[in-house]
XYZ file of N, CA and C in Angstrom:
426
model
N 107.581 114.931 80.789
C 108.007 113.956 80.388
C 107.022 113.072 79.890
N 107.223 112.160 78.758
C 106.224 111.666 77.830
C 105.927 110.329 78.428
N 105.221 109.695 78.421
C 104.654 108.311 78.901
C 104.147 107.704 77.842
N 104.394 106.485 77.657
C 103.570 105.558 76.816
C 102.453 104.950 77.301
N 101.485 104.130 76.498
C 100.603 103.759 76.721
C 100.397 102.484 77.630
N 102.073 101.844 77.657
C 102.242 100.579 78.137
C 101.774 100.758 79.836
N 101.651 99.865 80.560
C 100.729 99.959 81.851
C 99.839 100.799 82.048
N 98.700 100.773 81.403
C 97.459 101.387 81.516
C 96.515 100.164 81.515
N 95.620 100.405 82.825
C 94.660 99.315 82.800
C 93.325 99.864 83.265
N 92.359 98.934 82.734
C 91.389 99.040 83.143
C 90.840 98.353 84.580
N 90.188 98.926 85.302
C 89.962 98.747 86.922
C 88.651 98.549 87.423
N 87.920 97.775 88.205
C 86.637 97.793 88.363
C 86.568 97.198 90.223
N 85.787 97.607 90.997
C 85.519 96.978 91.855
C 84.380 96.191 92.006
N 84.588 95.155 92.835
C 83.519 94.144 92.810
C 82.006 94.359 93.547
N 82.451 95.258 94.865
C 81.749 95.955 95.410
C 81.862 97.013 96.350
N 81.223 97.859 96.677
C 81.831 99.109 97.292
C 82.862 99.095 98.211
N 82.916 97.810 98.851
C 83.739 97.681 99.792
C 85.304 97.054 99.496
N 85.266 96.573 98.340
C 86.321 95.754 97.689
C 87.463 96.845 97.086
N 88.461 96.371 96.838
C 89.684 96.901 96.064
C 89.579 96.990 94.766
N 90.317 97.946 94.162
C 89.873 98.024 92.315
C 91.041 96.681 92.189
N 90.193 95.737 91.024
C 91.123 94.763 90.612
C 90.808 95.201 88.942
N 91.919 94.651 87.989
C 92.056 94.635 86.851
C 90.681 93.900 86.247
N 90.039 94.424 85.478
C 89.105 93.901 84.933
C 89.215 93.330 83.375
N 89.934 93.716 82.345
C 90.342 93.072 81.500
C 91.369 93.484 80.970
N 92.376 93.317 80.195
C 93.497 93.539 79.621
C 92.606 94.571 77.967
N 93.117 95.654 78.189
C 92.600 96.751 77.070
C 93.800 96.990 75.981
N 93.322 97.052 74.768
C 93.938 97.471 73.694
C 94.201 98.981 73.179
N 93.561 99.760 74.147
C 93.183 100.759 73.752
C 92.748 101.624 74.928
N 93.157 102.885 75.026
C 92.269 103.835 76.034
C 91.561 104.941 75.453
N 90.412 105.597 75.892
C 89.815 106.397 75.065
C 90.036 107.890 75.978
N 89.997 108.838 75.286
C 89.830 110.132 76.000
C 89.122 110.039 76.850
N 89.627 110.410 78.301
C 88.850 110.610 79.317
C 88.464 111.985 79.774
N 89.593 113.133 79.479
C 88.888 114.672 79.580
C 87.914 114.887 78.625
N 86.857 115.150 79.462
C 85.835 115.568 78.482
C 85.418 117.161 78.261
N 85.373 116.908 76.875
C 84.663 118.225 76.316
C 83.419 118.896 77.067
N 83.522 119.948 76.704
C 82.180 120.617 77.193
C 81.255 121.022 76.072
N 79.746 121.189 76.155
C 78.935 121.422 75.037
C 79.254 123.012 75.163
N 78.828 123.787 74.416
C 79.221 125.112 73.713
C 77.720 125.860 73.932
N 77.569 126.745 74.566
C 76.431 127.554 74.669
C 76.777 128.764 74.274
N 75.643 129.136 73.108
C 75.616 130.483 72.424
C 74.904 131.729 73.097
N 75.914 132.434 73.347
C 74.808 133.851 74.412
C 75.146 134.912 73.949
N 75.315 134.891 72.217
C 75.361 135.989 71.285
C 73.941 136.894 71.349
N 73.863 137.829 71.454
C 72.801 138.902 71.266
C 72.892 139.733 69.864
N 72.125 140.350 69.678
C 72.159 141.110 68.363
C 73.090 142.579 68.850
N 73.293 142.643 69.992
C 74.053 143.731 69.665
C 75.512 143.446 69.981
N 76.097 142.107 69.914
C 77.037 141.631 69.820
C 77.757 141.677 68.262
N 79.106 142.223 68.337
C 79.606 141.737 66.462
C 80.635 140.582 66.606
N 80.622 140.012 67.728
C 81.329 138.825 67.645
C 80.028 137.650 68.567
N 80.490 136.619 68.245
C 79.999 135.209 68.693
C 80.573 135.272 70.599
N 79.768 135.100 71.521
C 79.699 135.238 72.923
C 79.258 133.752 72.934
N 80.228 132.846 73.572
C 80.094 131.590 73.929
C 80.579 131.257 75.235
N 79.909 130.540 76.064
C 80.610 130.006 77.504
C 80.341 128.279 77.457
N 80.956 127.990 78.270
C 80.973 126.450 78.516
C 79.776 125.849 78.785
N 79.060 124.795 78.454
C 77.850 124.044 79.043
C 78.427 122.589 79.962
N 78.082 121.652 80.012
C 77.986 120.661 80.570
C 78.883 119.980 79.636
N 79.821 118.545 80.522
C 80.811 117.700 80.062
C 79.866 116.909 79.323
N 80.448 116.664 78.256
C 80.111 115.468 77.144
C 81.042 114.119 77.607
N 80.358 113.213 77.231
C 81.148 111.544 77.172
C 80.707 110.906 75.979
N 80.203 111.945 74.855
C 79.683 111.059 74.016
C 78.867 110.056 74.232
N 79.704 108.475 73.276
C 78.855 107.540 73.226
C 79.624 106.371 74.487
N 79.865 106.867 75.242
C 80.521 106.406 76.680
C 82.083 106.251 76.369
N 82.678 105.333 77.250
C 83.968 105.212 76.891
C 84.214 103.572 76.347
N 84.741 103.492 75.312
C 84.867 102.491 74.509
C 86.438 101.766 74.815
N 86.545 100.683 74.807
C 87.741 99.817 75.144
C 87.882 98.573 74.342
N 88.934 98.327 73.549
C 88.977 97.177 72.338
C 90.015 96.226 73.199
N 89.512 95.001 73.544
C 89.861 94.082 74.068
C 89.990 92.608 73.117
N 90.867 91.928 73.616
C 90.960 90.310 73.131
C 89.428 89.731 73.597
N 89.242 89.214 72.640
C 88.013 88.406 72.922
C 88.165 87.035 73.793
N 87.585 87.160 74.957
C 87.646 85.686 75.933
C 86.390 85.455 76.442
N 85.867 84.246 76.082
C 84.317 83.699 76.351
C 84.176 84.046 77.867
N 84.968 83.560 78.549
C 84.787 83.692 80.336
C 84.545 85.289 80.882
N 85.585 86.135 80.020
C 85.600 87.898 80.463
C 84.184 88.428 79.988
N 83.914 87.719 78.495
C 82.965 88.396 77.759
C 81.676 88.226 78.817
N 81.326 86.762 79.144
C 80.144 86.382 79.938
C 80.273 87.203 81.140
N 81.519 87.419 82.095
C 81.371 87.938 83.247
C 81.255 89.378 83.056
N 81.522 90.255 82.040
C 81.327 91.756 81.863
C 79.676 91.765 81.370
N 79.563 90.685 80.774
C 77.838 90.727 80.392
C 76.825 90.423 81.729
N 77.332 90.001 82.394
C 76.836 89.667 83.742
C 76.527 91.058 84.495
N 77.540 91.958 84.238
C 77.821 93.464 84.981
C 76.665 94.074 84.685
N 76.151 94.003 83.292
C 75.424 95.068 82.652
C 74.242 95.705 83.409
N 73.581 95.095 84.134
C 72.221 95.527 84.742
C 72.531 96.576 86.016
N 73.797 96.586 86.384
C 73.935 97.242 87.324
C 75.369 98.534 87.315
N 75.057 99.589 88.379
C 76.119 100.170 88.256
C 77.096 99.841 89.169
N 78.619 100.023 88.529
C 79.919 99.680 89.444
C 80.723 100.947 89.371
N 81.723 100.608 90.211
C 82.824 101.505 90.175
C 84.216 101.061 89.183
N 84.227 102.039 88.356
C 85.188 101.991 87.390
C 86.431 102.744 87.142
N 88.218 102.626 86.814
C 88.760 103.318 86.956
C 89.701 103.288 86.076
N 90.565 103.981 85.668
C 91.868 103.367 84.547
C 92.920 104.300 85.411
N 93.609 103.234 85.518
C 94.725 103.428 86.184
C 96.553 103.499 85.235
N 96.816 104.451 85.459
C 98.124 104.412 84.638
C 99.423 104.263 85.273
N 100.101 103.090 85.434
C 101.382 102.792 85.927
C 101.241 101.540 86.718
N 102.360 100.856 86.833
C 102.375 99.475 87.330
C 103.687 99.185 87.842
N 104.107 97.864 88.369
C 105.195 97.546 88.827
C 105.280 96.297 88.129
N 106.504 95.672 87.880
C 106.999 94.545 87.239
C 106.949 94.939 85.398
N 107.120 93.768 84.842
C 107.486 93.858 83.472
C 106.995 92.583 82.472
N 106.394 92.527 81.417
C 105.747 91.312 80.898
C 104.631 91.054 81.299
N 104.782 89.593 81.440
C 103.169 88.900 82.004
C 103.070 89.310 83.451
N 103.862 90.058 84.047
C 103.708 90.216 85.514
C 103.936 91.272 85.997
N 103.098 92.223 85.112
C 102.801 93.685 85.536
C 101.746 93.680 86.649
N 101.985 94.732 87.881
C 100.852 94.908 88.760
C 100.456 96.220 88.665
N 99.231 96.439 88.208
C 98.705 97.682 88.379
C 98.658 98.734 89.693
N 99.208 99.833 89.575
C 99.684 100.497 90.916
C 98.914 101.878 90.812
N 98.950 102.419 89.506
C 98.219 103.678 89.468
C 99.113 105.067 89.632
N 100.332 104.702 89.674
C 101.259 105.585 90.244
C 101.652 106.736 89.367
N 100.954 106.423 88.235
C 101.254 107.726 86.724
C 99.963 108.025 86.760
N 98.966 107.788 87.933
C 97.384 108.787 87.677
C 96.365 107.736 87.602
N 95.072 108.080 88.113
C 94.220 107.016 88.525
C 93.390 108.149 88.140
N 91.882 107.622 87.223
C 90.541 108.296 87.125
C 89.912 107.119 87.111
N 88.268 107.835 88.213
C 87.661 107.044 88.354
C 86.509 107.351 88.718
N 85.573 106.797 88.297
C 83.993 107.201 87.950
C 83.012 105.771 88.172
N 81.833 105.741 88.337
C 80.956 105.398 88.269
C 80.049 104.878 87.072
N 79.471 103.769 86.785
C 78.797 103.775 85.594
C 78.220 102.345 85.049
N 77.737 102.035 84.214
C 77.063 101.051 83.387
C 78.264 100.385 82.633
N 78.104 99.138 82.401
C 79.108 98.464 81.523
C 78.248 97.708 80.641
N 78.580 97.733 79.007
C 78.046 96.955 78.028
C 79.301 96.130 77.103
N 79.095 94.851 76.572
C 79.919 94.258 75.640
C 79.297 93.685 74.444
N 80.117 93.640 73.582
C 79.696 93.192 72.185
C 80.836 93.147 71.561
N 80.938 92.419 70.569
C 81.833 91.633 69.432
C 82.145 92.903 68.701
N 83.669 93.179 68.151
C 84.057 94.308 67.400
C 84.034 93.558 65.779
N 83.971 94.441 64.775
C 84.438 94.172 63.255
C 85.724 93.111 63.428
N 85.354 92.392 62.516
C 86.686 91.385 62.290
C 87.009 91.193 60.808
N 88.430 91.098 60.641
C 88.878 91.165 59.293
C 89.884 89.924 59.078
N 89.867 89.517 57.431
C 91.096 88.144 57.258
C 92.114 88.463 58.164
N 92.527 87.105 58.709
C 93.841 87.455 59.406
C 93.913 88.614 60.462
N 93.162 88.915 60.808
C 92.758 89.864 62.157
C 92.357 88.943 63.567
N 92.594 89.544 64.862
C 92.239 89.468 65.686
C 90.803 89.272 66.063
N 90.317 88.550 66.975
C 88.903 88.375 67.268
C 88.495 89.547 68.550
N 87.952 90.678 68.387
C 88.055 91.317 69.594
C 86.842 91.701 70.360
N 86.549 92.091 71.409
C 85.263 92.327 71.770
C 85.518 93.646 72.361
N 84.318 94.402 72.127
C 84.147 96.078 72.876
C 83.368 96.411 74.148
N 84.414 96.855 75.137
C 83.671 97.134 76.327
C 83.468 98.640 76.168
N 81.930 98.994 76.281
C 81.670 100.395 76.587
C 80.845 100.767 78.091
N 81.708 101.723 78.831
C 81.250 102.243 80.147
C 80.530 103.528 79.955
N 79.509 103.531 80.249
C 78.401 104.634 80.433
C 78.545 105.504 81.814
N 79.529 106.641 81.921
C 79.770 107.211 83.102
C 78.606 107.718 83.889
N 78.088 107.573 85.308
C 77.020 108.090 85.527
C 77.364 109.338 86.722
N 78.678 109.415 87.058
C 79.251 110.333 88.303
C 80.373 110.942 87.029
N 81.036 112.192 87.454
C 82.159 112.843 87.033
C 83.406 111.872 87.094
N 84.030 112.389 86.101
C 85.604 111.296 86.253
C 86.258 112.254 87.407
N 86.690 111.169 88.273
C 87.574 112.217 89.436
C 88.944 111.575 89.377
N 89.978 112.591 88.855
C 91.249 112.493 88.933
C 91.952 112.379 90.448
N 92.726 111.492 90.455
C 93.553 111.298 92.030
C 94.405 110.482 91.978
């Protein structure tokens, strides 16, 4: 079964004992399954490369484009110095502007630190912000 990106949400916990809530409406979702580094273990006796998987990579963190909102920007900027619990939830109930995230089609959770900045802008375009999360724990699918 194929799914659209509709009803995909960036979630966070305000504290360890809190429930997940939507952080901001996102315009994209980055690839979450991490590739691994490649370790070359080829010897001079081998006639073909011998490779083994190394550690998982997250590149430059998980980047999400969002519509700029001064209040949300300020809130995220205030979160930057601490580690938080984040999740990407796929699935929700309702439609239109009254969608409630429920993660019924998948939940990917991880801890990390967050930053926010503005995105490049163009003539006749939306003014966006970029939220980047730098994971400090493995991504758990559940």
